[in-house]
Amino acid sequence: MFIHNKRLQYTVRVARPNPGLANLLLEQFGGPQGELAAACRYFAQGLGEDDPGRKDMLMDIATEELSHLEVIGSLIAMLNKGAKGQLAEATQSEAELYRSLNGPGNDSHVTQLLYGGGPALINSAGQLWTAGYIENVGDPSADLRTNIAAEARAKIIYERLINVTDDPDVKDALGFLMTREVAHQQSFEKALYSMQANFPPGKLPGMPAFANTYFNMSQGEGDMRGSWNSDENFEYVSDRDKQHSVDGGDGSASVQQLDQAELADLQALVSRTASDPLADPQTGVDLGAGAPPAR
Ligand code: MN
Ligand code: MN
């Protein structure tokens, strides 16, 4: 169950209304790296988790992310307070209101006109939030890696938002949210490595002949060696003839068994649509070709 505590996880103060900044903060309310996506990602993982330690951690962090959603949404609502009343009550001139929506550095017209200044589940460009932001596959060694990457991305978005904000109170609250993503990343890393077998993800091992091979597929000036492709860690394959048909076969694609009816249909299709290398048909390109009309 969920209960709601009326106190926020972190106190929200903003110096003054700023609808343009509110619009940017939507990135972490309804965007792909935002708090709703994070909460839903960990909540769905937690419901399906059978390991008691991971289940507890996922539910703790999912619930904290909802609390972050509340903080970032409250920041957006406070930053929109001025514009919200002005637009609803229309006590200013049309020109003043128009400028307040479209003034320099203020790209908030969609959130103001369509959503009335309330925090909307969209990103800063107006893209609707979607469950497609969540990529759970139901395997802890894969999903924990997703979580680690997601926390890293969320941290970066907060960092960018902090860099474009000069309101010290907004900076402070964003700094808290950013810091919590760093803490979450640490928990997910620890949880991943506390699983004794966590690589490769899943149960099946890779094929030994290819599991530690590095194919130097892009060749030319700029080829570079490092631990990611070193002879110490990988078998480095540059020979073009050793990059194809690596199974030892002929590198072609075929079906071993097609029944007679399938084969007959396929052959009929192939002969009906066969191209004639001797034909040079006149086409619309030829008919329409010519000098442009004189002007
Ligand atoms: Mn968060
Ligand atoms: Mn987080």
XYZ file of C-alpha atoms and ligand atoms in Angstrom:
297
model
C 0.000 0.000 0.000
C 0.963 3.606 -0.292
C 0.441 6.317 2.280
C 1.052 9.977 1.635
C 2.958 12.301 3.923
C 2.086 15.943 3.312
C 5.680 17.041 3.959
C 7.917 16.902 0.894
C 11.139 14.895 0.995
C 13.031 18.172 0.434
C 11.717 21.669 1.081
C 10.792 23.494 -2.129
C 11.453 27.231 -2.311
C 11.805 29.233 -5.472
C 12.993 32.851 -5.537
C 10.473 34.080 -8.105
C 8.181 32.715 -10.813
C 9.983 31.625 -13.971
C 7.779 29.750 -16.477
C 10.656 29.208 -18.880
C 12.642 27.380 -16.195
C 9.514 25.467 -15.163
C 9.282 24.251 -18.726
C 12.873 22.980 -18.646
C 12.258 21.164 -15.342
C 9.467 19.176 -17.021
C 12.292 17.069 -18.447
C 12.587 15.412 -15.025
C 8.815 15.262 -14.411
C 7.538 13.623 -17.596
C 10.708 12.977 -19.594
C 12.547 9.722 -20.347
C 15.149 10.256 -17.596
C 12.596 11.719 -15.205
C 11.193 10.713 -11.851
C 7.956 9.080 -13.056
C 9.892 6.807 -15.391
C 12.264 5.936 -12.530
C 9.431 5.203 -10.082
C 7.577 3.005 -12.587
C 10.774 1.197 -13.623
C 11.664 0.139 -10.065
C 8.075 -0.454 -8.951
C 7.423 -2.878 -11.818
C 10.763 -4.626 -11.163
C 9.998 -4.839 -7.440
C 6.598 -6.445 -7.988
C 8.175 -9.203 -10.063
C 11.265 -9.700 -7.871
C 11.616 -12.872 -5.766
C 14.868 -12.034 -3.990
C 13.875 -10.433 -0.675
C 16.827 -8.024 -0.548
C 16.370 -6.723 -4.073
C 12.596 -6.545 -3.682
C 12.943 -4.391 -0.579
C 15.522 -2.132 -2.245
C 13.444 -1.714 -5.405
C 10.333 -0.782 -3.404
C 12.316 1.666 -1.245
C 13.804 3.384 -4.271
C 10.554 3.314 -6.308
C 8.785 5.062 -3.433
C 11.590 7.599 -3.087
C 11.367 8.337 -6.832
C 7.666 9.111 -6.399
C 8.723 11.488 -3.639
C 11.159 13.089 -6.099
C 8.329 13.375 -8.631
C 6.487 15.327 -5.959
C 9.491 17.615 -5.368
C 10.170 18.348 -9.047
C 6.431 18.771 -9.720
C 6.185 21.217 -6.808
C 9.151 23.189 -8.174
C 7.369 23.418 -11.540
C 4.104 24.492 -9.906
C 5.866 27.207 -7.849
C 7.779 28.515 -10.878
C 4.468 28.748 -12.770
C 2.520 30.447 -10.008
C 2.744 33.938 -11.500
C 1.834 32.947 -15.022
C -0.969 30.669 -13.881
C -2.954 33.418 -12.166
C -2.240 35.988 -14.873
C -3.468 33.729 -17.638
C -6.562 32.601 -15.738
C -7.651 36.055 -14.587
C -6.517 38.068 -17.630
C -5.918 41.194 -15.565
C -3.001 42.209 -17.826
C -3.211 43.434 -21.388
C -3.162 40.884 -24.198
C 0.274 42.068 -25.244
C 1.682 41.664 -21.752
C 0.203 38.185 -21.428
C 1.484 37.237 -24.867
C 4.961 38.394 -23.918
C 4.801 36.471 -20.653
C 4.201 33.260 -22.629
C 6.637 33.911 -25.469
C 9.186 36.272 -23.996
C 12.915 35.801 -24.537
C 14.188 32.527 -23.138
C 10.648 31.443 -22.358
C 9.371 28.474 -24.289
C 6.465 27.770 -21.981
C 3.475 28.472 -24.236
C 2.375 24.816 -24.465
C 2.520 24.268 -20.729
C 0.798 27.577 -20.069
C -1.930 27.488 -22.716
C -2.687 23.770 -22.733
C -1.931 22.804 -19.138
C -2.677 26.080 -17.337
C 0.660 26.128 -15.532
C 0.195 22.810 -13.751
C 2.972 20.227 -14.017
C 2.135 18.133 -17.078
C 3.368 14.612 -17.786
C 5.374 15.735 -20.769
C 9.048 16.435 -21.320
C 10.426 19.934 -21.894
C 9.607 19.709 -25.605
C 5.964 18.679 -25.029
C 6.472 14.963 -25.788
C 3.884 12.941 -23.837
C 5.224 10.591 -21.167
C 5.192 6.992 -22.364
C 5.704 3.562 -20.798
C 8.113 2.998 -23.695
C 10.672 4.794 -21.513
C 10.792 1.657 -19.331
C 12.868 -1.242 -20.598
C 12.476 -3.945 -17.938
C 13.053 -7.517 -19.109
C 12.494 -9.291 -15.776
C 16.058 -10.527 -15.233
C 18.012 -8.917 -12.385
C 21.402 -9.015 -14.107
C 19.913 -7.124 -17.067
C 17.485 -4.861 -15.192
C 20.050 -3.752 -12.591
C 22.308 -2.667 -15.451
C 19.381 -0.733 -16.933
C 18.897 0.923 -13.546
C 22.577 1.862 -13.250
C 22.476 3.473 -16.701
C 19.172 5.216 -15.969
C 20.514 6.729 -12.736
C 23.607 7.911 -14.601
C 21.417 9.612 -17.230
C 19.156 11.186 -14.600
C 22.215 12.558 -12.801
C 23.435 14.182 -16.013
C 20.058 15.814 -16.781
C 19.936 17.254 -13.242
C 23.469 18.541 -13.659
C 22.475 20.341 -16.875
C 19.383 21.807 -15.222
C 21.511 23.055 -12.305
C 23.860 24.686 -14.824
C 21.055 26.722 -16.440
C 19.470 27.875 -13.154
C 20.568 30.967 -11.244
C 17.858 30.649 -8.571
C 19.846 29.439 -5.527
C 16.872 27.662 -3.940
C 16.034 25.823 -7.160
C 19.731 24.917 -7.532
C 19.684 23.573 -3.979
C 16.630 21.337 -4.487
C 17.945 20.112 -7.854
C 21.278 19.371 -6.161
C 19.476 17.140 -3.667
C 17.615 15.278 -6.413
C 20.832 14.856 -8.388
C 22.665 13.551 -5.336
C 19.996 10.952 -4.641
C 20.471 9.562 -8.159
C 24.162 9.127 -7.351
C 23.197 7.214 -4.185
C 20.748 5.037 -6.120
C 23.374 4.235 -8.704
C 25.643 3.009 -5.911
C 22.913 0.767 -4.458
C 22.162 -0.741 -7.876
C 25.869 -1.345 -8.522
C 26.242 -3.047 -5.141
C 23.123 -5.151 -5.734
C 24.403 -6.227 -9.155
C 27.795 -7.289 -7.836
C 26.281 -8.953 -4.775
C 24.824 -11.522 -7.171
C 27.612 -14.086 -7.359
C 27.040 -14.834 -11.024
C 26.099 -11.634 -12.805
C 28.000 -11.868 -16.080
C 27.020 -12.623 -18.704
C 23.392 -11.722 -17.901
C 21.092 -14.734 -17.658
C 22.063 -18.405 -17.438
C 23.422 -19.487 -20.813
C 27.142 -18.889 -21.302
C 28.320 -17.335 -24.553
C 29.908 -19.490 -27.293
C 33.565 -19.781 -26.144
C 34.933 -19.245 -29.650
C 33.357 -15.789 -29.857
C 32.881 -14.605 -26.270
C 36.293 -12.907 -26.038
C 36.829 -11.995 -29.671
C 37.164 -8.417 -30.894
C 36.410 -7.912 -34.576
C 38.292 -4.909 -35.972
C 35.498 -4.202 -38.445
C 36.169 -0.502 -39.037
C 39.689 -0.308 -40.399
C 41.925 2.542 -41.424
C 43.467 5.614 -39.878
C 42.122 5.928 -36.346
C 42.381 2.255 -35.418
C 43.205 2.231 -31.735
C 44.049 -0.379 -29.144
C 43.211 -0.331 -25.447
C 41.979 -2.671 -22.749
C 38.652 -2.849 -24.593
C 40.352 -4.729 -27.442
C 43.826 -5.580 -26.126
C 45.546 -8.884 -26.874
C 45.529 -9.442 -23.125
C 41.727 -9.397 -22.961
C 40.578 -10.279 -26.458
C 41.481 -12.161 -29.543
C 41.845 -9.226 -31.968
C 40.734 -10.167 -35.469
C 41.733 -7.785 -38.271
C 42.039 -10.286 -41.131
C 39.008 -9.581 -43.341
C 38.848 -13.268 -44.333
C 38.468 -14.200 -40.673
C 35.590 -11.773 -40.095
C 33.039 -13.562 -42.316
C 31.630 -17.096 -42.182
C 33.178 -17.335 -38.722
C 31.296 -20.580 -38.069
C 33.378 -22.291 -40.777
C 30.406 -22.545 -43.163
C 30.028 -20.805 -46.517
C 28.365 -17.694 -45.080
C 25.176 -18.118 -47.105
C 21.580 -18.159 -45.859
C 19.387 -21.146 -46.646
C 16.378 -23.141 -45.442
C 17.080 -26.839 -45.101
C 13.511 -28.026 -45.462
C 10.770 -26.388 -47.563
C 7.799 -28.568 -48.460
C 6.738 -28.920 -52.098
C 3.815 -26.485 -51.867
C 5.914 -23.791 -50.174
C 8.640 -24.285 -52.761
C 6.169 -24.047 -55.678
C 4.662 -20.813 -54.361
C 8.066 -19.305 -53.791
C 9.277 -20.225 -57.291
C 6.105 -18.777 -58.812
C 6.701 -15.521 -56.931
C 10.338 -15.405 -58.007
C 9.587 -15.970 -61.691
C 6.625 -13.545 -61.692
C 8.789 -10.757 -60.275
C 12.042 -11.617 -62.044
C 14.078 -8.671 -63.348
C 15.229 -8.709 -67.009
C 18.868 -7.592 -67.267
C 18.440 -7.037 -71.047
C 15.451 -4.691 -70.828
C 15.908 -0.876 -70.966
C 12.325 0.299 -70.475
C 11.172 3.878 -70.879
C 10.002 5.219 -67.519
C 8.479 8.337 -66.067
C 11.977 9.647 -65.456
C 12.707 9.491 -69.230
C 9.311 10.936 -70.204
C 9.653 13.859 -67.826
C 13.297 14.598 -68.599
C 14.165 17.733 -70.528
C 15.360 21.282 -70.263
C 13.485 23.414 -67.727
C 10.928 25.755 -69.359
C 12.322 29.134 -70.472
C 11.298 32.011 -68.262
Mn 14.949 10.484 -8.463
Mn 17.054 7.487 -8.697
